[in-house]
Amino acid sequence: MRLLVCGGAGFIGSNFVRLRLRESEDEVVVLDKLTYAGRRENFHDFAEDPRFHFVHGAIEDPEAVAAVLDGGAAGGAPVQAIVNFAAETHVDRSISEPDAFVRTHAQGTYVLLEAARERDLRYVQVSTDEVYGSIEDGSFTEDSPLRPSSPYSATKTGADLLVQSYFHTYGLPATICRGSNNYGPYQYPEKLIPLMILNALHGDALPVYGDGMQVRNWIHATDFGRAIGHVLEHGAPGEVYNAGGPDECPNMEVVKRIIELTSADESLIEYVTDRPGHDRRYSLSSAKVRALGWEPRVRFAEGLEQTVAWYRENTWWWEPIRSGDYRAYYERQYGRSLA
Ligand code: NAD
Ligand code: DAU
């Protein structure tokens, strides 16, 4: 199948493309705006694959989307299905600068849906457990109420509702796959795990929000990628599928484990002001996608160890980030400089 992967230059999207090239016969076209989080470096090991094509463009640009869908932009045949990863994804940035979140999630998703409707294409929206809000006990199912807390999750929820309206109103064969917290190689170091790994390796402070007892349901990016592939191939149109990781862990335990794996000092831990509106716990029930035959393969303990090793070994990937604009972001967010 010829697949359009929007946002494929980011963390999960590039891991997904790598998997599809390795494990399917798909031809993959990536459309990506290359924001600070989208990087050509993420294609380094498959850029020359003849089944891979890259187009630089935004999902909110109808002409760019039409050109890529009809085969013009990537010099090939028309696309048969769209998987949309394209998003602004950092909750802290959505609190300080929400405008790009509204543009990409609302207008961008709308442009893709219209283009899919005109061509009757299969469509998968990649979404998040954050649309359900926080849960004290138990796990969210696909029928749980939507109670997003941040501009990030509210705009992702809006996009999901628009996708569902295109199924109900126009019969677009669309599905939604909601993942829990992803981790693994190629994750931009603004997110908890890579931030803590790189700071620990450099002897920088490890900034823990609030009491550090917030719980996240960790899923390796390859497991989420396989779940999305499963939903693309076996999901029923109009349905939502949750894909949660096999393990939950409070942030403080994650940080302490990273300290052990990097041989850093516990005195680097620094409690900082909590994130406004911080969700306490996420937990997803994945029974519905498991019934389609998917299950996660990577346990958190093993995946975290591999992830630390990947960042240790791939300085070429993160050095340009840590010496570039990221430094200014870090100073704004944390009120201190990196080493
Ligand atoms: P990321 O920030 O690493 O990558 C996002 C990608 O989208 C980048 O390549 C960026 O350049 C691209 N992009 C942004 N705006 C665009 C636009 N207007 N047009 C085209 N491309 C654009 O994000 P990620 O962590 O890989 O997340 C991918 C998707 O998975 C998102 O939809 C996110 O909501 C969802 N998700 C993420 C997680 C997580 O833990 N990271 C968990 C569940 C779901
Ligand atoms: O749950 C899925 C979501 O997971 C995705 O939809 C988002 O795109 C993704 O960014 C992620 O959101 P979180 O807010 O959970 O991830 P983040 O890595 O920003 O934070 C994880 C937890 O760690 C959260 O409780 C906040 C805390 N934290 C984070 C940072 C960056 C800290 O304590 N210190 C930090 O410096």
CSV table of C-alpha atoms and ligand atoms in Angstrom, one decimal:
chain,number,residue,atom,x,y,z
A,1,MET,CA,0.0,0.0,0.0
A,2,ARG,CA,1.2,3.6,-0.6
A,3,LEU,CA,0.9,5.3,2.7
A,4,LEU,CA,1.0,9.0,3.6
A,5,VAL,CA,2.5,9.5,7.0
A,6,CYS,CA,2.0,13.1,8.2
A,7,GLY,CA,4.5,14.2,10.9
A,8,GLY,CA,6.8,11.3,10.1
A,9,ALA,CA,9.9,13.3,10.8
A,10,GLY,CA,9.1,13.3,14.6
A,11,PHE,CA,9.8,10.8,17.3
A,12,ILE,CA,6.9,8.3,17.0
A,13,GLY,CA,6.3,8.9,13.3
A,14,SER,CA,9.9,8.1,12.3
A,15,ASN,CA,9.9,5.0,14.4
A,16,PHE,CA,6.6,4.0,12.7
A,17,VAL,CA,8.1,4.6,9.2
A,18,ARG,CA,11.2,2.5,10.1
A,19,LEU,CA,8.9,-0.3,11.2
A,20,ARG,CA,6.7,-0.2,8.1
A,21,LEU,CA,9.7,-0.3,5.8
A,22,ARG,CA,11.1,-3.2,7.7
A,23,GLU,CA,7.9,-5.2,8.4
A,24,SER,CA,5.6,-4.5,5.5
A,25,GLU,CA,5.8,-3.9,1.8
A,26,ASP,CA,4.4,-0.4,2.0
A,27,GLU,CA,5.7,2.5,0.1
A,28,VAL,CA,5.8,5.5,2.5
A,29,VAL,CA,5.5,9.2,1.8
A,30,VAL,CA,6.2,11.5,4.7
A,31,LEU,CA,4.7,15.0,4.8
A,32,ASP,CA,6.3,17.0,7.5
A,33,LYS,CA,6.6,20.7,8.3
A,34,LEU,CA,9.9,20.2,10.1
A,35,THR,CA,9.2,22.2,13.2
A,36,TYR,CA,11.8,22.1,15.9
A,37,ALA,CA,10.7,18.5,16.7
A,38,GLY,CA,10.8,17.2,13.1
A,39,ARG,CA,14.3,16.3,12.0
A,40,ARG,CA,15.8,14.8,8.8
A,41,GLU,CA,18.3,13.1,11.1
A,42,ASN,CA,15.4,10.7,12.1
A,43,PHE,CA,15.5,9.2,8.6
A,44,HIS,CA,19.3,8.6,8.6
A,45,ASP,CA,19.1,4.8,8.3
A,46,PHE,CA,16.3,4.7,5.6
A,47,ALA,CA,16.6,8.0,3.7
A,48,GLU,CA,18.0,6.1,0.7
A,49,ASP,CA,15.3,3.3,0.7
A,50,PRO,CA,13.5,3.4,-2.7
A,51,ARG,CA,10.2,2.8,-0.9
A,52,PHE,CA,10.6,6.0,1.2
A,53,HIS,CA,9.8,9.6,0.0
A,54,PHE,CA,9.9,12.8,1.9
A,55,VAL,CA,8.0,16.0,1.2
A,56,HIS,CA,8.5,19.2,3.3
A,57,GLY,CA,5.1,20.8,3.9
A,58,ALA,CA,2.4,21.5,6.4
A,59,ILE,CA,-0.9,19.6,6.9
A,60,GLU,CA,-2.8,22.9,7.1
A,61,ASP,CA,-1.7,23.7,3.5
A,62,PRO,CA,-4.4,22.2,1.2
A,63,GLU,CA,-2.2,22.5,-1.9
A,64,ALA,CA,0.7,20.7,-0.4
A,65,VAL,CA,-1.6,17.9,0.9
A,66,ALA,CA,-3.4,17.5,-2.5
A,67,ALA,CA,0.0,17.4,-4.4
A,68,VAL,CA,1.3,14.7,-2.1
A,69,LEU,CA,-1.9,12.6,-2.1
A,70,ASP,CA,-2.2,12.6,-5.9
A,71,GLY,CA,1.4,11.5,-6.4
A,72,GLY,CA,2.7,14.8,-7.8
A,73,ALA,CA,4.9,15.9,-4.9
A,74,ALA,CA,6.7,12.6,-4.3
A,75,GLY,CA,6.8,11.6,-8.0
A,76,GLY,CA,4.6,8.4,-7.7
A,77,ALA,CA,1.2,6.9,-7.6
A,78,PRO,CA,-1.7,8.2,-5.6
A,79,VAL,CA,-1.8,7.5,-1.9
A,80,GLN,CA,-4.2,4.9,-0.5
A,81,ALA,CA,-4.2,5.7,3.2
A,82,ILE,CA,-3.2,8.5,5.6
A,83,VAL,CA,-1.8,8.1,9.1
A,84,ASN,CA,-1.7,11.5,10.9
A,85,PHE,CA,1.0,11.9,13.5
A,86,ALA,CA,1.5,15.6,12.8
A,87,ALA,CA,1.1,17.6,16.0
A,88,GLU,CA,2.6,20.0,18.5
A,89,THR,CA,3.2,17.5,21.3
A,90,HIS,CA,4.7,19.2,24.4
A,91,VAL,CA,2.2,20.1,27.1
A,92,ASP,CA,4.5,22.7,28.7
A,93,ARG,CA,4.8,24.5,25.3
A,94,SER,CA,1.0,24.4,24.9
A,95,ILE,CA,0.7,26.3,28.2
A,96,SER,CA,3.1,29.0,27.2
A,97,GLU,CA,2.4,29.2,23.4
A,98,PRO,CA,-0.9,27.5,22.5
A,99,ASP,CA,-1.4,29.1,19.0
A,100,ALA,CA,0.5,26.5,16.9
A,101,PHE,CA,-1.5,23.7,18.8
A,102,VAL,CA,-4.8,25.2,17.6
A,103,ARG,CA,-3.5,25.7,14.0
A,104,THR,CA,-2.1,22.2,13.5
A,105,HIS,CA,-4.6,20.2,15.4
A,106,ALA,CA,-7.8,22.0,14.3
A,107,GLN,CA,-7.0,23.5,10.8
A,108,GLY,CA,-4.4,20.8,9.9
A,109,THR,CA,-6.7,17.9,10.8
A,110,TYR,CA,-9.6,19.5,8.9
A,111,VAL,CA,-7.5,19.9,5.8
A,112,LEU,CA,-6.4,16.3,5.9
A,113,LEU,CA,-10.0,15.0,6.5
A,114,GLU,CA,-11.3,17.1,3.6
A,115,ALA,CA,-8.6,15.7,1.3
A,116,ALA,CA,-9.3,12.2,2.5
A,117,ARG,CA,-13.1,12.6,2.0
A,118,GLU,CA,-12.6,13.9,-1.6
A,119,ARG,CA,-10.6,10.8,-2.4
A,120,ASP,CA,-12.3,8.3,-0.1
A,121,LEU,CA,-9.1,7.3,1.6
A,122,ARG,CA,-8.6,5.2,4.7
A,123,TYR,CA,-7.5,7.6,7.6
A,124,VAL,CA,-5.9,6.9,11.0
A,125,GLN,CA,-5.7,9.7,13.5
A,126,VAL,CA,-2.9,9.2,16.1
A,127,SER,CA,-4.1,10.5,19.4
A,128,THR,CA,-3.4,10.4,23.1
A,129,ASP,CA,-4.6,9.2,26.5
A,130,GLU,CA,-4.6,12.8,27.6
A,131,VAL,CA,-7.9,13.4,25.9
A,132,TYR,CA,-9.5,11.5,28.9
A,133,GLY,CA,-7.8,13.7,31.5
A,134,SER,CA,-6.5,12.2,34.8
A,135,ILE,CA,-7.7,9.0,36.5
A,136,GLU,CA,-7.1,8.2,40.2
A,137,ASP,CA,-7.9,4.4,40.0
A,138,GLY,CA,-8.5,2.0,37.3
A,139,SER,CA,-8.0,2.6,33.5
A,140,PHE,CA,-9.7,4.5,30.8
A,141,THR,CA,-11.6,2.6,28.1
A,142,GLU,CA,-12.6,4.0,24.7
A,143,ASP,CA,-16.0,4.9,26.2
A,144,SER,CA,-14.6,7.0,29.1
A,145,PRO,CA,-15.7,10.7,28.9
A,146,LEU,CA,-13.3,13.1,27.2
A,147,ARG,CA,-12.0,15.6,29.8
A,148,PRO,CA,-8.8,17.2,28.5
A,149,SER,CA,-6.8,19.5,30.9
A,150,SER,CA,-4.3,21.4,28.8
A,151,PRO,CA,-4.4,23.3,25.5
A,152,TYR,CA,-2.4,20.4,24.0
A,153,SER,CA,-5.0,17.8,25.1
A,154,ALA,CA,-8.0,20.0,24.4
A,155,THR,CA,-6.9,20.6,20.8
A,156,LYS,CA,-6.1,16.9,20.3
A,157,THR,CA,-9.6,16.1,21.6
A,158,GLY,CA,-11.0,18.6,19.1
A,159,ALA,CA,-9.2,16.9,16.3
A,160,ASP,CA,-10.5,13.5,17.5
A,161,LEU,CA,-14.1,14.8,17.5
A,162,LEU,CA,-13.7,16.2,14.0
A,163,VAL,CA,-12.4,12.8,12.8
A,164,GLN,CA,-15.4,11.1,14.3
A,165,SER,CA,-17.7,13.6,12.7
A,166,TYR,CA,-16.3,12.8,9.2
A,167,PHE,CA,-17.1,9.1,9.8
A,168,HIS,CA,-20.6,9.8,11.1
A,169,THR,CA,-21.5,12.5,8.6
A,170,TYR,CA,-19.6,11.5,5.4
A,171,GLY,CA,-18.8,7.8,6.0
A,172,LEU,CA,-15.1,8.4,5.9
A,173,PRO,CA,-13.4,5.2,6.8
A,174,ALA,CA,-11.5,6.8,9.7
A,175,THR,CA,-10.2,5.3,13.0
A,176,ILE,CA,-8.4,6.8,16.0
A,177,CYS,CA,-5.6,5.2,17.9
A,178,ARG,CA,-4.9,6.7,21.4
A,179,GLY,CA,-1.5,6.0,22.9
A,180,SER,CA,-0.1,6.4,26.4
A,181,ASN,CA,3.3,8.0,27.2
A,182,ASN,CA,5.8,6.9,24.6
A,183,TYR,CA,9.6,6.5,25.1
A,184,GLY,CA,12.5,5.2,23.1
A,185,PRO,CA,15.1,6.4,20.6
A,186,TYR,CA,14.8,9.7,18.7
A,187,GLN,CA,12.6,11.5,21.3
A,188,TYR,CA,13.2,15.2,21.5
A,189,PRO,CA,14.8,16.0,24.9
A,190,GLU,CA,12.1,18.3,26.1
A,191,LYS,CA,10.2,15.2,27.3
A,192,LEU,CA,10.8,13.6,30.7
A,193,ILE,CA,12.8,10.6,29.8
A,194,PRO,CA,15.3,12.0,27.3
A,195,LEU,CA,15.6,15.2,29.3
A,196,MET,CA,16.5,13.3,32.4
A,197,ILE,CA,19.0,11.0,30.5
A,198,LEU,CA,20.9,13.9,28.9
A,199,ASN,CA,20.9,16.1,32.0
A,200,ALA,CA,22.1,13.1,34.1
A,201,LEU,CA,24.9,12.4,31.6
A,202,HIS,CA,25.9,16.1,31.7
A,203,GLY,CA,25.6,16.6,35.5
A,204,ASP,CA,22.8,19.1,35.0
A,205,ALA,CA,20.0,19.4,37.6
A,206,LEU,CA,17.0,16.9,37.2
A,207,PRO,CA,13.9,19.1,37.4
A,208,VAL,CA,11.0,17.2,39.0
A,209,TYR,CA,7.6,18.9,38.9
A,210,GLY,CA,5.7,19.1,42.1
A,211,ASP,CA,6.1,16.0,44.4
A,212,GLY,CA,7.2,13.7,41.5
A,213,MET,CA,4.5,11.2,42.3
A,214,GLN,CA,2.5,11.7,39.0
A,215,VAL,CA,2.1,8.3,37.3
A,216,ARG,CA,2.5,7.6,33.6
A,217,ASN,CA,1.7,4.5,31.6
A,218,TRP,CA,4.8,3.9,29.6
A,219,ILE,CA,4.8,2.4,26.1
A,220,HIS,CA,7.8,1.8,23.9
A,221,ALA,CA,7.5,3.7,20.6
A,222,THR,CA,7.8,0.5,18.5
A,223,ASP,CA,4.9,-1.0,20.4
A,224,PHE,CA,2.8,2.0,19.8
A,225,GLY,CA,3.9,2.0,16.1
A,226,ARG,CA,2.8,-1.7,15.8
A,227,ALA,CA,-0.6,-0.8,17.4
A,228,ILE,CA,-1.2,1.9,14.9
A,229,GLY,CA,-0.2,-0.5,12.1
A,230,HIS,CA,-2.7,-3.0,13.5
A,231,VAL,CA,-5.5,-0.4,13.6
A,232,LEU,CA,-4.7,0.7,10.1
A,233,GLU,CA,-5.0,-2.9,8.8
A,234,HIS,CA,-7.7,-4.4,11.1
A,235,GLY,CA,-9.5,-1.5,12.8
A,236,ALA,CA,-13.2,-1.0,12.1
A,237,PRO,CA,-14.1,2.3,10.5
A,238,GLY,CA,-15.5,4.8,13.1
A,239,GLU,CA,-13.8,3.1,16.0
A,240,VAL,CA,-11.4,4.3,18.6
A,241,TYR,CA,-8.6,2.0,19.9
A,242,ASN,CA,-6.5,2.7,23.0
A,243,ALA,CA,-2.9,1.4,23.1
A,244,GLY,CA,-1.4,1.6,26.6
A,245,GLY,CA,1.9,0.3,27.7
A,246,PRO,CA,2.4,-2.7,29.9
A,247,ASP,CA,3.8,-0.7,32.9
A,248,GLU,CA,2.9,2.3,35.0
A,249,CYS,CA,5.5,4.2,37.0
A,250,PRO,CA,5.6,7.4,39.1
A,251,ASN,CA,8.0,10.0,37.7
A,252,MET,CA,10.3,9.9,40.7
A,253,GLU,CA,10.9,6.2,40.1
A,254,VAL,CA,11.7,6.9,36.5
A,255,VAL,CA,14.2,9.5,37.5
A,256,LYS,CA,15.8,7.3,40.1
A,257,ARG,CA,16.2,4.5,37.6
A,258,ILE,CA,17.8,6.8,35.1
A,259,ILE,CA,20.2,8.0,37.8
A,260,GLU,CA,21.2,4.3,38.4
A,261,LEU,CA,21.6,3.6,34.6
A,262,THR,CA,23.8,6.7,34.1
A,263,SER,CA,25.7,6.4,37.4
A,264,ALA,CA,24.7,10.0,38.1
A,265,ASP,CA,24.3,11.4,41.6
A,266,GLU,CA,20.9,11.6,43.4
A,267,SER,CA,21.8,15.1,44.6
A,268,LEU,CA,21.1,16.3,41.0
A,269,ILE,CA,17.3,15.9,41.7
A,270,GLU,CA,15.7,19.3,42.1
A,271,TYR,CA,12.0,19.8,42.9
A,272,VAL,CA,10.7,22.7,40.8
A,273,THR,CA,7.3,24.5,40.5
A,274,ASP,CA,4.6,22.1,39.3
A,275,ARG,CA,3.1,22.3,35.8
A,276,PRO,CA,-0.2,24.2,35.9
A,277,GLY,CA,-3.2,21.9,35.6
A,278,HIS,CA,-0.9,18.9,35.9
A,279,ASP,CA,-2.7,15.5,35.3
A,280,ARG,CA,-1.9,13.2,38.2
A,281,ARG,CA,-2.2,9.8,36.5
A,282,TYR,CA,-2.8,8.3,33.1
A,283,SER,CA,-3.8,4.6,32.6
A,284,LEU,CA,-5.3,3.0,29.5
A,285,SER,CA,-7.1,-0.2,29.0
A,286,SER,CA,-6.0,-1.8,25.7
A,287,ALA,CA,-8.4,-4.7,25.7
A,288,LYS,CA,-10.0,-3.6,22.4
A,289,VAL,CA,-6.8,-3.4,20.4
A,290,ARG,CA,-5.6,-6.6,22.1
A,291,ALA,CA,-8.7,-8.3,20.7
A,292,LEU,CA,-7.5,-7.3,17.2
A,293,GLY,CA,-4.3,-9.3,18.0
A,294,TRP,CA,-1.9,-6.6,19.2
A,295,GLU,CA,0.1,-6.8,22.4
A,296,PRO,CA,3.0,-4.8,23.7
A,297,ARG,CA,6.4,-6.5,23.5
A,298,VAL,CA,8.7,-4.3,25.5
A,299,ARG,CA,8.5,-4.0,29.3
A,300,PHE,CA,9.5,-0.7,30.8
A,301,ALA,CA,12.6,-1.9,32.7
A,302,GLU,CA,14.2,-3.4,29.6
A,303,GLY,CA,13.1,-0.6,27.3
A,304,LEU,CA,14.4,2.2,29.6
A,305,GLU,CA,17.8,0.5,29.8
A,306,GLN,CA,17.9,0.2,26.0
A,307,THR,CA,16.8,3.9,25.7
A,308,VAL,CA,19.6,5.1,28.0
A,309,ALA,CA,22.1,3.1,26.0
A,310,TRP,CA,20.8,4.6,22.7
A,311,TYR,CA,21.2,8.2,24.0
A,312,ARG,CA,24.7,7.3,25.3
A,313,GLU,CA,25.8,5.9,22.0
A,314,ASN,CA,24.1,8.5,19.7
A,315,THR,CA,25.7,11.8,20.6
A,316,TRP,CA,25.6,12.8,16.9
A,317,TRP,CA,21.8,12.8,17.2
A,318,TRP,CA,21.4,15.0,20.3
A,319,GLU,CA,24.5,17.2,20.3
A,320,PRO,CA,23.1,19.6,17.7
A,321,ILE,CA,19.9,19.9,19.7
A,322,ARG,CA,21.6,20.6,23.0
A,323,SER,CA,23.8,23.2,21.5
A,324,GLY,CA,21.0,24.9,19.5
A,325,ASP,CA,17.7,26.7,20.1
A,326,TYR,CA,16.9,24.1,22.8
A,327,ARG,CA,19.2,25.9,25.2
A,328,ALA,CA,17.0,29.0,25.0
A,329,TYR,CA,13.8,27.0,25.4
A,330,TYR,CA,15.4,25.3,28.4
A,331,GLU,CA,16.3,28.6,30.0
A,332,ARG,CA,12.8,30.0,29.5
A,333,GLN,CA,11.1,26.8,30.9
A,334,TYR,CA,13.4,26.1,33.8
A,335,GLY,CA,15.0,29.5,34.6
A,336,ARG,CA,18.5,28.1,34.4
A,337,SER,CA,21.1,27.2,31.8
A,338,LEU,CA,22.3,23.8,30.7
A,339,ALA,CA,25.9,22.8,31.4
B,1,NAD,P1,7.0,15.0,17.9
B,1,NAD,O1,6.8,16.3,18.5
B,1,NAD,O2,8.2,14.3,18.1
B,1,NAD,O3,6.8,15.1,16.3
B,1,NAD,C1,5.7,15.8,15.7
B,1,NAD,C2,6.0,15.8,14.2
B,1,NAD,O4,4.9,16.5,13.6
B,1,NAD,C3,7.3,16.6,13.9
B,1,NAD,O5,8.0,15.9,12.9
B,1,NAD,C4,6.8,18.0,13.4
B,1,NAD,O6,7.7,18.6,12.5
B,1,NAD,C5,5.5,17.5,12.7
B,1,NAD,N1,4.5,18.6,12.6
B,1,NAD,C6,4.1,19.5,13.5
B,1,NAD,N2,3.2,20.3,13.0
B,1,NAD,C7,3.0,20.0,11.7
B,1,NAD,C8,2.2,20.5,10.7
B,1,NAD,N3,1.4,21.5,10.9
B,1,NAD,N4,2.3,19.9,9.4
B,1,NAD,C9,3.1,18.9,9.2
B,1,NAD,N5,4.0,18.4,10.2
B,1,NAD,C10,3.9,18.9,11.4
B,1,NAD,O7,5.7,14.1,18.4
B,1,NAD,P2,5.6,12.6,18.8
B,1,NAD,O8,5.9,12.5,20.2
B,1,NAD,O9,6.2,11.8,17.8
B,1,NAD,O10,4.0,12.5,18.6
B,1,NAD,C11,3.4,12.1,17.4
B,1,NAD,C12,1.9,11.9,17.6
B,1,NAD,O11,1.6,11.0,18.6
B,1,NAD,C13,1.2,13.2,18.0
B,1,NAD,O12,0.0,13.3,17.3
B,1,NAD,C14,1.0,13.0,19.5
B,1,NAD,O13,-0.2,13.7,19.9
B,1,NAD,C15,0.8,11.5,19.6
B,1,NAD,N6,1.1,10.9,20.8
B,1,NAD,C16,2.3,11.1,21.4
B,1,NAD,C17,2.7,10.5,22.6
B,1,NAD,C18,4.0,10.7,23.3
B,1,NAD,O14,4.2,10.2,24.4
B,1,NAD,N7,5.0,11.4,22.6
B,1,NAD,C19,1.8,9.6,23.2
B,1,NAD,C20,0.5,9.4,22.6
B,1,NAD,C21,0.2,10.0,21.4
B,2,DAU,O1,0.3,10.6,27.7
B,2,DAU,C1,0.6,10.8,26.4
B,2,DAU,C2,1.3,12.1,26.3
B,2,DAU,O2,2.6,11.9,26.9
B,2,DAU,C3,1.5,12.6,24.9
B,2,DAU,O3,0.2,12.8,24.3
B,2,DAU,C4,2.3,13.9,24.9
B,2,DAU,O4,2.5,14.3,23.5
B,2,DAU,C5,3.6,13.6,25.5
B,2,DAU,O5,4.4,14.8,25.6
B,2,DAU,C6,3.4,13.1,26.9
B,2,DAU,O6,2.9,14.1,27.8
B,2,DAU,P1,3.4,14.2,29.3
B,2,DAU,O7,3.1,15.6,29.8
B,2,DAU,O8,2.9,13.1,30.2
B,2,DAU,O9,5.0,14.0,29.1
B,2,DAU,P2,6.2,14.8,29.6
B,2,DAU,O10,7.4,14.0,29.2
B,2,DAU,O11,6.2,16.2,29.3
B,2,DAU,O12,6.1,14.6,31.2
B,2,DAU,C7,6.0,13.3,31.8
B,2,DAU,C8,5.8,13.6,33.3
B,2,DAU,O13,7.0,14.1,33.8
B,2,DAU,C9,4.7,14.6,33.6
B,2,DAU,O14,4.1,14.2,34.8
B,2,DAU,C10,5.5,15.9,33.9
B,2,DAU,C11,6.8,15.4,34.4
B,2,DAU,N1,8.0,16.2,34.2
B,2,DAU,C12,8.2,16.5,32.9
B,2,DAU,C13,9.3,17.3,32.5
B,2,DAU,C14,9.6,17.6,31.1
B,2,DAU,C15,8.8,16.6,35.2
B,2,DAU,O15,8.6,16.3,36.4
B,2,DAU,N2,9.9,17.3,34.8
B,2,DAU,C16,10.2,17.7,33.6
B,2,DAU,O16,11.2,18.4,33.4
